[in-house]
PDB file of C-alpha atoms in Angstrom:
ATOM      1  CA  MET A   1      -0.035   0.137   0.193  1.00  0.00           C
ATOM      2  CA  THR A   2       1.250   3.414  -0.703  1.00  0.00           C
ATOM      3  CA  MET A   3      -0.177   7.012  -1.068  1.00  0.00           C
ATOM      4  CA  THR A   4       0.333   9.786  -3.397  1.00  0.00           C
ATOM      5  CA  PRO A   5       0.957  13.448  -2.266  1.00  0.00           C
ATOM      6  CA  GLN A   6      -2.163  14.736  -2.578  1.00  0.00           C
ATOM      7  CA  GLU A   7      -3.740  11.865  -0.569  1.00  0.00           C
ATOM      8  CA  VAL A   8      -1.148  12.309   2.217  1.00  0.00           C
ATOM      9  CA  GLN A   9      -2.182  16.134   1.860  1.00  0.00           C
ATOM     10  CA  GLU A  10      -6.043  15.265   2.432  1.00  0.00           C
ATOM     11  CA  HIS A  11      -5.268  13.385   5.290  1.00  0.00           C
ATOM     12  CA  PHE A  12      -3.241  15.893   6.797  1.00  0.00           C
ATOM     13  CA  MET A  13      -5.634  18.859   6.138  1.00  0.00           C
ATOM     14  CA  THR A  14      -8.681  16.737   7.447  1.00  0.00           C
ATOM     15  CA  TYR A  15      -6.965  16.615  11.002  1.00  0.00           C
ATOM     16  CA  LEU A  16      -5.504  20.374  10.767  1.00  0.00           C
ATOM     17  CA  GLU A  17      -9.130  21.706   9.935  1.00  0.00           C
ATOM     18  CA  ALA A  18     -10.562  19.265  12.677  1.00  0.00           C
ATOM     19  CA  THR A  19      -8.335  20.671  15.416  1.00  0.00           C
ATOM     20  CA  GLU A  20      -8.913  24.169  14.209  1.00  0.00           C
ATOM     21  CA  CYS A  21      -5.364  25.156  13.157  1.00  0.00           C
ATOM     22  CA  SER A  22      -4.906  28.321  11.462  1.00  0.00           C
ATOM     23  CA  VAL A  23      -4.000  28.268   7.795  1.00  0.00           C
ATOM     24  CA  ILE A  24      -1.281  30.837   6.635  1.00  0.00           C
ATOM     25  CA  GLU A  25      -0.350  29.627   3.017  1.00  0.00           C
ATOM     26  CA  LYS A  26      -1.415  26.654   1.020  1.00  0.00           C
ATOM     27  CA  SER A  27      -0.389  25.150  -2.324  1.00  0.00           C
ATOM     28  CA  SER A  28      -0.736  21.668  -4.184  1.00  0.00           C
ATOM     29  CA  GLU A  29       2.723  20.794  -2.271  1.00  0.00           C
ATOM     30  CA  HIS A  30       2.959  22.422   0.775  1.00  0.00           C
ATOM     31  CA  VAL A  31       0.830  23.838   3.782  1.00  0.00           C
ATOM     32  CA  THR A  32       2.021  26.459   6.285  1.00  0.00           C
ATOM     33  CA  VAL A  33       0.180  26.427   9.394  1.00  0.00           C
ATOM     34  CA  LYS A  34       0.047  27.829  13.273  1.00  0.00           C
ATOM     35  CA  LEU A  35      -0.682  24.742  15.383  1.00  0.00           C
ATOM     36  CA  SER A  36      -3.813  25.227  17.528  1.00  0.00           C
ATOM     37  CA  PRO A  37      -3.708  24.544  21.339  1.00  0.00           C
ATOM     38  CA  GLN A  38      -5.358  21.172  20.890  1.00  0.00           C
ATOM     39  CA  ALA A  39      -2.807  19.764  17.894  1.00  0.00           C
ATOM     40  CA  ASP A  40       0.177  21.664  19.499  1.00  0.00           C
ATOM     41  CA  LYS A  41      -0.357  19.536  22.548  1.00  0.00           C
ATOM     42  CA  MET A  42      -0.798  16.325  20.448  1.00  0.00           C
ATOM     43  CA  LEU A  43       1.932  17.054  17.998  1.00  0.00           C
ATOM     44  CA  THR A  44       4.799  19.023  19.656  1.00  0.00           C
ATOM     45  CA  ASN A  45       5.933  17.054  22.489  1.00  0.00           C
ATOM     46  CA  ARG A  46       6.093  20.169  24.992  1.00  0.00           C
ATOM     47  CA  PRO A  47       4.138  18.666  28.220  1.00  0.00           C
ATOM     48  CA  TYR A  48       6.361  20.770  30.334  1.00  0.00           C
ATOM     49  CA  TYR A  49       5.365  24.076  28.758  1.00  0.00           C
ATOM     50  CA  TRP A  50       1.844  23.216  28.316  1.00  0.00           C
ATOM     51  CA  GLY A  51       1.829  22.426  32.066  1.00  0.00           C
ATOM     52  CA  PHE A  52       3.405  26.032  32.822  1.00  0.00           C
ATOM     53  CA  VAL A  53       0.739  27.382  30.831  1.00  0.00           C
ATOM     54  CA  GLU A  54      -2.198  25.500  32.470  1.00  0.00           C
ATOM     55  CA  ARG A  55      -0.546  26.306  36.150  1.00  0.00           C
ATOM     56  CA  THR A  56       0.308  29.854  35.726  1.00  0.00           C
ATOM     57  CA  GLY A  57      -2.886  31.022  33.207  1.00  0.00           C
ATOM     58  CA  ALA A  58      -0.160  32.523  30.832  1.00  0.00           C
ATOM     59  CA  PRO A  59      -1.219  33.039  27.148  1.00  0.00           C
ATOM     60  CA  ALA A  60      -0.181  30.013  25.299  1.00  0.00           C
ATOM     61  CA  GLU A  61       2.202  30.419  21.970  1.00  0.00           C
ATOM     62  CA  THR A  62       1.643  27.699  19.451  1.00  0.00           C
ATOM     63  CA  LEU A  63       4.179  26.968  16.997  1.00  0.00           C
ATOM     64  CA  SER A  64       4.014  27.020  13.207  1.00  0.00           C
ATOM     65  CA  PHE A  65       5.366  24.731  10.839  1.00  0.00           C
ATOM     66  CA  THR A  66       5.183  24.248   7.008  1.00  0.00           C
ATOM     67  CA  PHE A  67       4.376  20.962   5.980  1.00  0.00           C
ATOM     68  CA  VAL A  68       5.773  19.706   2.597  1.00  0.00           C
ATOM     69  CA  PHE A  69       3.926  16.933   0.962  1.00  0.00           C
ATOM     70  CA  ASP A  70       5.945  16.716  -2.466  1.00  0.00           C
ATOM     71  CA  PRO A  71       9.466  17.861  -1.372  1.00  0.00           C
ATOM     72  CA  THR A  72      10.543  17.593  -5.201  1.00  0.00           C
ATOM     73  CA  LYS A  73       8.239  19.907  -6.484  1.00  0.00           C
ATOM     74  CA  TYR A  74       8.308  22.251  -3.603  1.00  0.00           C
ATOM     75  CA  ASP A  75      12.093  22.788  -3.649  1.00  0.00           C
ATOM     76  CA  GLU A  76      12.109  23.449  -7.654  1.00  0.00           C
ATOM     77  CA  ALA A  77       9.323  25.992  -6.922  1.00  0.00           C
ATOM     78  CA  LEU A  78      11.183  27.570  -4.176  1.00  0.00           C
ATOM     79  CA  ALA A  79      14.019  27.734  -6.014  1.00  0.00           C
ATOM     80  CA  LYS A  80      12.748  29.124  -8.778  1.00  0.00           C
ATOM     81  CA  GLN A  81      10.976  31.893  -6.690  1.00  0.00           C
ATOM     82  CA  GLN A  82      14.244  32.673  -4.746  1.00  0.00           C
ATOM     83  CA  LYS A  83      15.869  33.318  -8.395  1.00  0.00           C
ATOM     84  CA  ASN A  84      13.025  35.535  -9.488  1.00  0.00           C
ATOM     85  CA  SER A  85      13.243  37.778  -6.463  1.00  0.00           C
ATOM     86  CA  ALA A  86      17.151  37.960  -6.322  1.00  0.00           C
ATOM     87  CA  SER A  87      17.834  41.171  -5.009  1.00  0.00           C
ATOM     88  CA  PRO A  88      21.202  43.152  -4.531  1.00  0.00           C
ATOM     89  CA  ALA A  89      23.198  41.953  -1.350  1.00  0.00           C
ATOM     90  CA  GLY A  90      22.859  43.581   1.626  1.00  0.00           C
ATOM     91  CA  GLN A  91      18.980  43.932   1.383  1.00  0.00           C
ATOM     92  CA  GLY A  92      17.574  43.909   4.870  1.00  0.00           C
ATOM     93  CA  GLN A  93      20.715  45.382   6.705  1.00  0.00           C
ATOM     94  CA  ASP A  94      20.768  48.724   8.347  1.00  0.00           C
ATOM     95  CA  PRO A  95      22.225  50.762   5.890  1.00  0.00           C
ATOM     96  CA  VAL A  96      24.096  53.083   8.260  1.00  0.00           C
ATOM     97  CA  LEU A  97      25.847  49.678  10.108  1.00  0.00           C
ATOM     98  CA  SER A  98      26.395  48.184   6.693  1.00  0.00           C
ATOM     99  CA  ARG A  99      28.673  51.490   5.891  1.00  0.00           C
ATOM    100  CA  TYR A 100      30.595  50.893   8.797  1.00  0.00           C
ATOM    101  CA  TYR A 101      30.609  47.310   9.307  1.00  0.00           C
ATOM    102  CA  GLY A 102      29.950  45.541   6.031  1.00  0.00           C
ATOM    103  CA  THR A 103      27.165  43.276   5.040  1.00  0.00           C
ATOM    104  CA  ALA A 104      26.283  40.906   7.754  1.00  0.00           C
ATOM    105  CA  PRO A 105      24.318  37.631   7.292  1.00  0.00           C
ATOM    106  CA  LEU A 106      20.977  37.878   8.288  1.00  0.00           C
ATOM    107  CA  LEU A 107      20.192  35.947  11.461  1.00  0.00           C
ATOM    108  CA  PRO A 108      17.780  32.792  11.113  1.00  0.00           C
ATOM    109  CA  VAL A 109      14.225  33.711  12.847  1.00  0.00           C
ATOM    110  CA  LEU A 110      14.177  31.803  16.827  1.00  0.00           C
ATOM    111  CA  GLY A 111      11.658  31.561  18.968  1.00  0.00           C
ATOM    112  CA  PRO A 112       7.726  31.797  18.499  1.00  0.00           C
ATOM    113  CA  GLY A 113       8.062  33.455  15.002  1.00  0.00           C
ATOM    114  CA  ARG A 114       9.977  30.638  13.727  1.00  0.00           C
ATOM    115  CA  ILE A 115       8.284  28.424  11.213  1.00  0.00           C
ATOM    116  CA  GLN A 116       9.489  25.009  10.907  1.00  0.00           C
ATOM    117  CA  ARG A 117       9.780  22.732   7.899  1.00  0.00           C
ATOM    118  CA  GLU A 118       8.787  19.228   7.728  1.00  0.00           C
ATOM    119  CA  ASP A 119       8.354  16.710   4.652  1.00  0.00           C
ATOM    120  CA  VAL A 120       5.378  14.998   5.100  1.00  0.00           C
ATOM    121  CA  THR A 121       5.313  11.763   2.899  1.00  0.00           C
ATOM    122  CA  TYR A 122       3.936   8.110   3.174  1.00  0.00           C
ATOM    123  CA  GLY A 123       5.687   6.246   5.783  1.00  0.00           C
ATOM    124  CA  SER A 124       7.230   9.590   7.279  1.00  0.00           C
ATOM    125  CA  SER A 125       6.857   9.535  11.282  1.00  0.00           C
ATOM    126  CA  ARG A 126       4.877  13.072  11.188  1.00  0.00           C
ATOM    127  CA  LEU A 127       2.144  11.309   9.248  1.00  0.00           C
ATOM    128  CA  ALA A 128       1.964   8.292  11.502  1.00  0.00           C
ATOM    129  CA  GLN A 129       1.785  10.978  14.305  1.00  0.00           C
ATOM    130  CA  ILE A 130      -1.131  12.666  12.818  1.00  0.00           C
ATOM    131  CA  TRP A 131      -2.900   9.170  12.730  1.00  0.00           C
ATOM    132  CA  ASN A 132      -2.447   8.091  16.035  1.00  0.00           C
ATOM    133  CA  ALA A 133      -3.529  11.687  17.134  1.00  0.00           C
ATOM    134  CA  ALA A 134      -6.759  11.346  15.253  1.00  0.00           C
ATOM    135  CA  ARG A 135      -7.070   7.691  16.290  1.00  0.00           C
ATOM    136  CA  GLU A 136      -6.392   8.736  20.156  1.00  0.00           C
ATOM    137  CA  GLU A 137      -8.809  11.958  20.020  1.00  0.00           C
ATOM    138  CA  GLY A 138     -11.465  10.310  18.013  1.00  0.00           C
ATOM    139  CA  LYS A 139     -11.978   7.198  19.917  1.00  0.00           C
ATOM    140  CA  CYS A 140     -15.515   8.384  20.816  1.00  0.00           C
ATOM    141  CA  VAL A 141     -17.522  11.236  19.581  1.00  0.00           C
ATOM    142  CA  TYR A 142     -20.454  12.967  20.624  1.00  0.00           C
ATOM    143  CA  LEU A 143     -22.308  14.853  17.621  1.00  0.00           C
ATOM    144  CA  PHE A 144     -25.548  16.284  16.655  1.00  0.00           C
ATOM    145  CA  GLN A 145     -27.154  16.651  13.104  1.00  0.00           C
ATOM    146  CA  GLN A 146     -27.663  19.954  12.099  1.00  0.00           C
ATOM    147  CA  PRO A 147     -31.487  20.327  10.978  1.00  0.00           C
ATOM    148  CA  SER A 148     -32.085  21.583   7.577  1.00  0.00           C
ATOM    149  CA  ALA A 149     -33.644  25.065   6.919  1.00  0.00           C
ATOM    150  CA  PRO A 150     -37.052  24.279   6.395  1.00  0.00           C
ATOM    151  CA  ALA A 151     -36.928  22.460   9.718  1.00  0.00           C
ATOM    152  CA  ALA A 152     -35.256  25.057  11.542  1.00  0.00           C
ATOM    153  CA  GLN A 153     -37.916  27.717  10.284  1.00  0.00           C
ATOM    154  CA  ARG A 154     -40.993  25.608  11.363  1.00  0.00           C
ATOM    155  CA  GLY A 155     -40.928  27.016  14.745  1.00  0.00           C
ATOM    156  CA  ARG A 156     -41.485  23.681  16.409  1.00  0.00           C
ATOM    157  CA  SER A 157     -39.260  21.147  18.272  1.00  0.00           C
ATOM    158  CA  THR A 158     -37.500  18.416  15.947  1.00  0.00           C
ATOM    159  CA  ALA A 159     -37.324  14.977  17.435  1.00  0.00           C
ATOM    160  CA  TYR A 160     -33.588  13.648  17.676  1.00  0.00           C
ATOM    161  CA  GLU A 161     -32.666  10.041  17.667  1.00  0.00           C
ATOM    162  CA  GLN A 162     -29.697   8.836  19.782  1.00  0.00           C
ATOM    163  CA  TRP A 163     -27.565   6.120  18.047  1.00  0.00           C
ATOM    164  CA  LEU A 164     -24.431   4.429  19.251  1.00  0.00           C
ATOM    165  CA  GLY A 165     -22.314   3.677  16.319  1.00  0.00           C
ATOM    166  CA  VAL A 166     -19.157   1.389  16.735  1.00  0.00           C
ATOM    167  CA  CYS A 167     -16.517   0.644  14.391  1.00  0.00           C
ATOM    168  CA  PHE A 168     -15.747  -3.095  15.170  1.00  0.00           C
ATOM    169  CA  LYS A 169     -12.271  -4.632  13.930  1.00  0.00           C
ATOM    170  CA  VAL A 170     -12.473  -8.408  13.117  1.00  0.00           C
ATOM    171  CA  GLU A 171      -8.886 -10.122  12.796  1.00  0.00           C
ATOM    172  CA  PHE A 172      -9.090 -13.854  11.439  1.00  0.00           C
ATOM    173  CA  SER A 173      -5.334 -15.073  11.982  1.00  0.00           C
ATOM    174  CA  CYS A 174      -3.468 -18.127  11.781  1.00  0.00           C
ATOM    175  CA  ASP A 175       0.073 -18.292   9.893  1.00  0.00           C
ATOM    176  CA  LEU A 176      -2.040 -15.999   7.560  1.00  0.00           C
ATOM    177  CA  LYS A 177      -4.285 -12.957   8.556  1.00  0.00           C
ATOM    178  CA  ARG A 178      -7.244 -10.953   7.479  1.00  0.00           C
ATOM    179  CA  GLU A 179      -8.789  -7.913   9.228  1.00  0.00           C
ATOM    180  CA  GLU A 180     -12.359  -6.747   8.244  1.00  0.00           C
ATOM    181  CA  LEU A 181     -14.181  -3.331   9.804  1.00  0.00           C
ATOM    182  CA  HIS A 182     -17.809  -3.343  10.813  1.00  0.00           C
ATOM    183  CA  PHE A 183     -19.157  -0.318  11.566  1.00  0.00           C
ATOM    184  CA  LEU A 184     -22.683  -0.752  12.926  1.00  0.00           C
ATOM    185  CA  GLY A 185     -25.360   1.350  14.635  1.00  0.00           C
ATOM    186  CA  ILE A 186     -28.000   1.017  17.150  1.00  0.00           C
ATOM    187  CA  SER A 187     -31.009   3.123  18.227  1.00  0.00           C
ATOM    188  CA  MET A 188     -30.868   3.901  21.963  1.00  0.00           C
ATOM    189  CA  SER A 189     -34.611   4.144  21.815  1.00  0.00           C
ATOM    190  CA  SER A 190     -35.992   1.687  19.481  1.00  0.00           C
ATOM    191  CA  ARG A 191     -33.104  -1.205  19.650  1.00  0.00           C
ATOM    192  CA  ALA A 192     -33.148  -1.118  15.787  1.00  0.00           C
ATOM    193  CA  ILE A 193     -29.546  -1.986  14.397  1.00  0.00           C
ATOM    194  CA  ILE A 194     -28.200  -0.853  11.208  1.00  0.00           C
ATOM    195  CA  GLU A 195     -25.439  -2.933   9.848  1.00  0.00           C
ATOM    196  CA  HIS A 196     -23.849  -0.171   7.542  1.00  0.00           C
ATOM    197  CA  PHE A 197     -24.152   2.599   9.543  1.00  0.00           C
ATOM    198  CA  PRO A 198     -21.710   5.227   7.641  1.00  0.00           C
ATOM    199  CA  ALA A 199     -24.043   4.926   5.079  1.00  0.00           C
ATOM    200  CA  VAL A 200     -26.564   6.858   7.558  1.00  0.00           C
ATOM    201  CA  LEU A 201     -24.352   9.185   8.117  1.00  0.00           C
ATOM    202  CA  GLU A 202     -23.420  10.075   4.809  1.00  0.00           C
ATOM    203  CA  GLY A 203     -24.697  13.577   3.566  1.00  0.00           C
ATOM    204  CA  ARG A 204     -25.612  14.539   7.173  1.00  0.00           C
ATOM    205  CA  GLU A 205     -23.889  17.976   8.788  1.00  0.00           C
ATOM    206  CA  LEU A 206     -22.692  16.719  12.274  1.00  0.00           C
ATOM    207  CA  HIS A 207     -21.721  19.114  14.830  1.00  0.00           C
ATOM    208  CA  PRO A 208     -20.487  18.924  18.637  1.00  0.00           C
ATOM    209  CA  ARG A 209     -23.282  21.323  19.813  1.00  0.00           C
ATOM    210  CA  LEU A 210     -26.953  20.803  20.427  1.00  0.00           C
ATOM    211  CA  PRO A 211     -29.060  22.664  17.618  1.00  0.00           C
ATOM    212  CA  GLU A 212     -31.646  24.921  18.789  1.00  0.00           C
ATOM    213  CA  ARG A 213     -35.314  23.538  18.547  1.00  0.00           C
ATOM    214  CA  VAL A 214     -34.912  20.113  19.036  1.00  0.00           C
ATOM    215  CA  HIS A 215     -35.412  17.226  21.364  1.00  0.00           C
ATOM    216  CA  VAL A 216     -33.931  14.038  22.150  1.00  0.00           C
ATOM    217  CA  LYS A 217     -36.195  10.710  22.483  1.00  0.00           C
ATOM    218  CA  PRO A 218     -35.491   9.195  25.905  1.00  0.00           C
ATOM    219  CA  ALA A 219     -33.512   6.085  25.637  1.00  0.00           C
ATOM    220  CA  VAL A 220     -34.249   2.557  26.679  1.00  0.00           C
ATOM    221  CA  LEU A 221     -30.942   1.287  26.448  1.00  0.00           C
ATOM    222  CA  THR A 222     -27.659   2.232  28.521  1.00  0.00           C
ATOM    223  CA  LEU A 223     -24.701   2.207  26.705  1.00  0.00           C
ATOM    224  CA  THR A 224     -23.403  -0.946  28.184  1.00  0.00           C
ATOM    225  CA  GLU A 225     -26.359  -2.584  26.978  1.00  0.00           C
ATOM    226  CA  ALA A 226     -26.203  -1.294  23.425  1.00  0.00           C
ATOM    227  CA  ALA A 227     -22.787  -1.852  22.886  1.00  0.00           C
ATOM    228  CA  ALA A 228     -23.330  -5.655  24.163  1.00  0.00           C
ATOM    229  CA  LEU A 229     -26.182  -5.797  21.716  1.00  0.00           C
ATOM    230  CA  LEU A 230     -24.062  -4.962  18.889  1.00  0.00           C
ATOM    231  CA  GLU A 231     -21.548  -7.296  19.869  1.00  0.00           C
ATOM    232  CA  ASP A 232     -23.841 -10.213  20.318  1.00  0.00           C
ATOM    233  CA  TYR A 233     -25.133  -9.084  16.604  1.00  0.00           C
ATOM    234  CA  LEU A 234     -21.529  -9.162  15.092  1.00  0.00           C
ATOM    235  CA  ILE A 235     -20.765 -12.488  16.881  1.00  0.00           C
ATOM    236  CA  GLU A 236     -23.921 -14.226  15.439  1.00  0.00           C
ATOM    237  CA  LYS A 237     -23.086 -12.575  12.200  1.00  0.00           C
ATOM    238  CA  LEU A 238     -19.508 -14.041  12.256  1.00  0.00           C
ATOM    239  CA  SER A 239     -20.567 -17.241  13.289  1.00  0.00           C
ATOM    240  CA  ARG A 240     -22.641 -17.804   9.932  1.00  0.00           C
ATOM    241  CA  LEU A 241     -19.152 -17.703   7.774  1.00  0.00           C
ATOM    242  CA  ASP A 242     -17.100 -20.390   6.355  1.00  0.00           C
ATOM    243  CA  TYR A 243     -14.668 -21.598   8.821  1.00  0.00           C
ATOM    244  CA  GLY A 244     -12.727 -23.797   6.080  1.00  0.00           C
ATOM    245  CA  TRP A 245      -9.533 -21.750   6.604  1.00  0.00           C
ATOM    246  CA  ALA A 246      -9.455 -22.724  10.300  1.00  0.00           C
ATOM    247  CA  ALA A 247      -9.296 -26.332   9.083  1.00  0.00           C
ATOM    248  CA  GLN A 248      -6.731 -25.912   6.584  1.00  0.00           C
ATOM    249  CA  ALA A 249      -4.367 -23.796   9.194  1.00  0.00           C
ATOM    250  CA  ARG A 250      -4.932 -26.893  11.692  1.00  0.00           C
ATOM    251  CA  GLU A 251      -4.116 -29.503   9.121  1.00  0.00           C
ATOM    252  CA  ARG A 252      -0.615 -27.286   8.295  1.00  0.00           C
ATOM    253  CA  LEU A 253      -0.126 -27.173  12.093  1.00  0.00           C
ATOM    254  CA  LYS A 254      -0.189 -30.862  12.238  1.00  0.00           C
ATOM    255  CA  GLN A 255       2.216 -31.301   9.386  1.00  0.00           C
ATOM    256  CA  GLU A 256       4.613 -28.748  11.192  1.00  0.00           C
ATOM    257  CA  LEU A 257       4.469 -30.503  14.650  1.00  0.00           C
ATOM    258  CA  ALA A 258       5.129 -33.755  13.032  1.00  0.00           C
ATOM    259  CA  VAL A 259       8.297 -32.137  11.437  1.00  0.00           C
ATOM    260  CA  ILE A 260       9.489 -30.850  14.769  1.00  0.00           C
ATOM    261  CA  ASP A 261       8.484 -34.279  16.116  1.00  0.00           C
ATOM    262  CA  GLY A 262      10.686 -36.274  13.716  1.00  0.00           C
ATOM    263  CA  TYR A 263      13.496 -33.590  14.379  1.00  0.00           C
ATOM    264  CA  TYR A 264      13.455 -33.788  18.111  1.00  0.00           C
ATOM    265  CA  GLU A 265      13.136 -37.808  18.280  1.00  0.00           C
ATOM    266  CA  ASP A 266      16.440 -38.850  18.193  1.00  0.00           C
ATOM    267  CA  LEU A 267      17.848 -35.834  20.194  1.00  0.00           C
ATOM    268  CA  LEU A 268      15.712 -36.571  23.143  1.00  0.00           C
ATOM    269  CA  LYS A 269      17.315 -39.964  23.357  1.00  0.00           C
ATOM    270  CA  GLU A 270      20.298 -38.022  24.868  1.00  0.00           C
ATOM    271  CA  GLU A 271      21.623 -39.774  28.045  1.00  0.00           C
ATOM    272  CA  ASP A 272      23.436 -36.631  29.756  1.00  0.00           C
ATOM    273  CA  GLU A 273      20.246 -35.740  31.778  1.00  0.00           C
ATOM    274  CA  GLU A 274      21.216 -31.863  31.618  1.00  0.00           C
ATOM    275  CA  LYS A 275      21.891 -31.706  27.639  1.00  0.00           C
ATOM    276  CA  LYS A 276      18.227 -33.828  27.593  1.00  0.00           C
ATOM    277  CA  ALA A 277      16.621 -31.254  29.696  1.00  0.00           C
ATOM    278  CA  LEU A 278      17.599 -28.568  27.608  1.00  0.00           C
ATOM    279  CA  ILE A 279      16.544 -30.405  24.298  1.00  0.00           C
ATOM    280  CA  ALA A 280      13.136 -31.156  25.845  1.00  0.00           C
ATOM    281  CA  GLU A 281      12.755 -27.300  26.624  1.00  0.00           C
ATOM    282  CA  GLN A 282      13.675 -26.239  23.234  1.00  0.00           C
ATOM    283  CA  TYR A 283      11.434 -29.089  22.175  1.00  0.00           C
ATOM    284  CA  GLU A 284       8.165 -27.681  24.056  1.00  0.00           C
ATOM    285  CA  ASN A 285       9.153 -23.972  23.137  1.00  0.00           C
ATOM    286  CA  ARG A 286       9.245 -24.594  19.192  1.00  0.00           C
ATOM    287  CA  LYS A 287       5.851 -26.515  19.769  1.00  0.00           C
ATOM    288  CA  SER A 288       4.377 -23.523  21.313  1.00  0.00           C
ATOM    289  CA  GLU A 289       5.642 -21.240  18.911  1.00  0.00           C
ATOM    290  CA  MET A 290       4.199 -23.529  15.904  1.00  0.00           C
ATOM    291  CA  GLN A 291       0.798 -23.710  17.957  1.00  0.00           C
ATOM    292  CA  TRP A 292       0.813 -19.943  18.391  1.00  0.00           C
ATOM    293  CA  GLN A 293       1.401 -19.253  14.644  1.00  0.00           C
ATOM    294  CA  TYR A 294      -0.959 -21.768  13.196  1.00  0.00           C
ATOM    295  CA  GLU A 295      -3.966 -21.964  15.500  1.00  0.00           C
ATOM    296  CA  PRO A 296      -6.739 -20.379  14.096  1.00  0.00           C
ATOM    297  CA  LYS A 297      -8.040 -17.232  16.018  1.00  0.00           C
ATOM    298  CA  VAL A 298     -10.674 -14.862  15.692  1.00  0.00           C
ATOM    299  CA  SER A 299     -10.510 -11.588  17.660  1.00  0.00           C
ATOM    300  CA  LEU A 300     -13.295  -8.760  17.873  1.00  0.00           C
ATOM    301  CA  SER A 301     -12.167  -5.234  19.107  1.00  0.00           C
ATOM    302  CA  ALA A 302     -13.804  -1.738  19.039  1.00  0.00           C
ATOM    303  CA  ILE A 303     -11.748   0.914  17.321  1.00  0.00           C
ATOM    304  CA  THR A 304     -13.876   3.984  17.448  1.00  0.00           C
ATOM    305  CA  SER A 305     -17.400   4.534  18.743  1.00  0.00           C
ATOM    306  CA  GLY A 306     -19.771   7.726  19.107  1.00  0.00           C
ATOM    307  CA  LEU A 307     -23.307   8.835  19.912  1.00  0.00           C
ATOM    308  CA  PHE A 308     -24.966  10.310  17.293  1.00  0.00           C
ATOM    309  CA  HIS A 309     -28.266  12.202  17.489  1.00  0.00           C
ATOM    310  CA  LEU A 310     -30.147  12.420  13.919  1.00  0.00           C
ATOM    311  CA  CYS A 311     -33.127  13.816  13.162  1.00  0.00           C
ATOM    312  CA  SER A 312     -35.920  10.813  13.226  1.00  0.00           C
ATOM    313  CA  PRO A 313     -37.010   8.654  11.753  1.00  0.00           C
ATOM    314  CA  VAL A 314     -33.522   7.015  10.630  1.00  0.00           C
ATOM    315  CA  SER A 315     -32.751   4.662   7.866  1.00  0.00           C
ATOM    316  CA  ALA A 316     -30.102   3.583   5.712  1.00  0.00           C
ATOM    317  CA  SER A 317     -31.316   5.058   2.988  1.00  0.00           C
ATOM    318  CA  SER A 318     -32.243   8.606   4.798  1.00  0.00           C
TER     319      SER A 318
END
């Protein structure tokens, strides 16, 4: 798997916009931003600084970065721009000081006004950090659908239905591995379960604030009960799958164990008890390794979740 610079930029900009960073300059190859406090805390590894700000109430000064998504094209454009804007030596110098002391090199900008450059490409540590931050901060969301203009103008309260959406990761593993994502939703008031919940959310404008003139239907399920129902639903669905791959994996395990047995059969006849004990330990370790590698397993885990308050009624096609 790989990603183009445009795809990397799209992922990166989604995070920057979600954390309300201020865009200073943007092109198809780069973006220069001043980080928001939220993004600065997650990306710059300055816990002592933010601890000081929170303890003293001092105004926070966030860092600025130029994130470059296509370094080759960006450097070419930058070199061309510098060549076109080349000026006589000494520009930016004080004329009086230059007369007596000559032209001095301009010092780099340090401190809060400094803009650091970072190349962000597929596989870079900064991109991985963005994904980890998004995963950490987006584990659970609490969002409300914005009502349409006609609904907002009617003057009466709009009924909202509360839905718990959970994205599950299912991992089928043996000596091979396959993963699936299942995004399910359950109504907290009607117990209805929708299997492809992203289809419900698609096209809806969601915000973290409760809109005016809306009311939320009372829930009949607790979060724990709703999560358990979704998990039971998914487990029942998984139980209907074809598990021929598991039988094949156990057959391969049987063959590997037979090879190990054949290899250690003569070695275990060692007369020296100390050597025999070491060989027996190696033998058991090898069998444990093969069983761990080849034994078929199915694991289920929740990656992200959220409470979504949507205009009622809700269906996958709405």
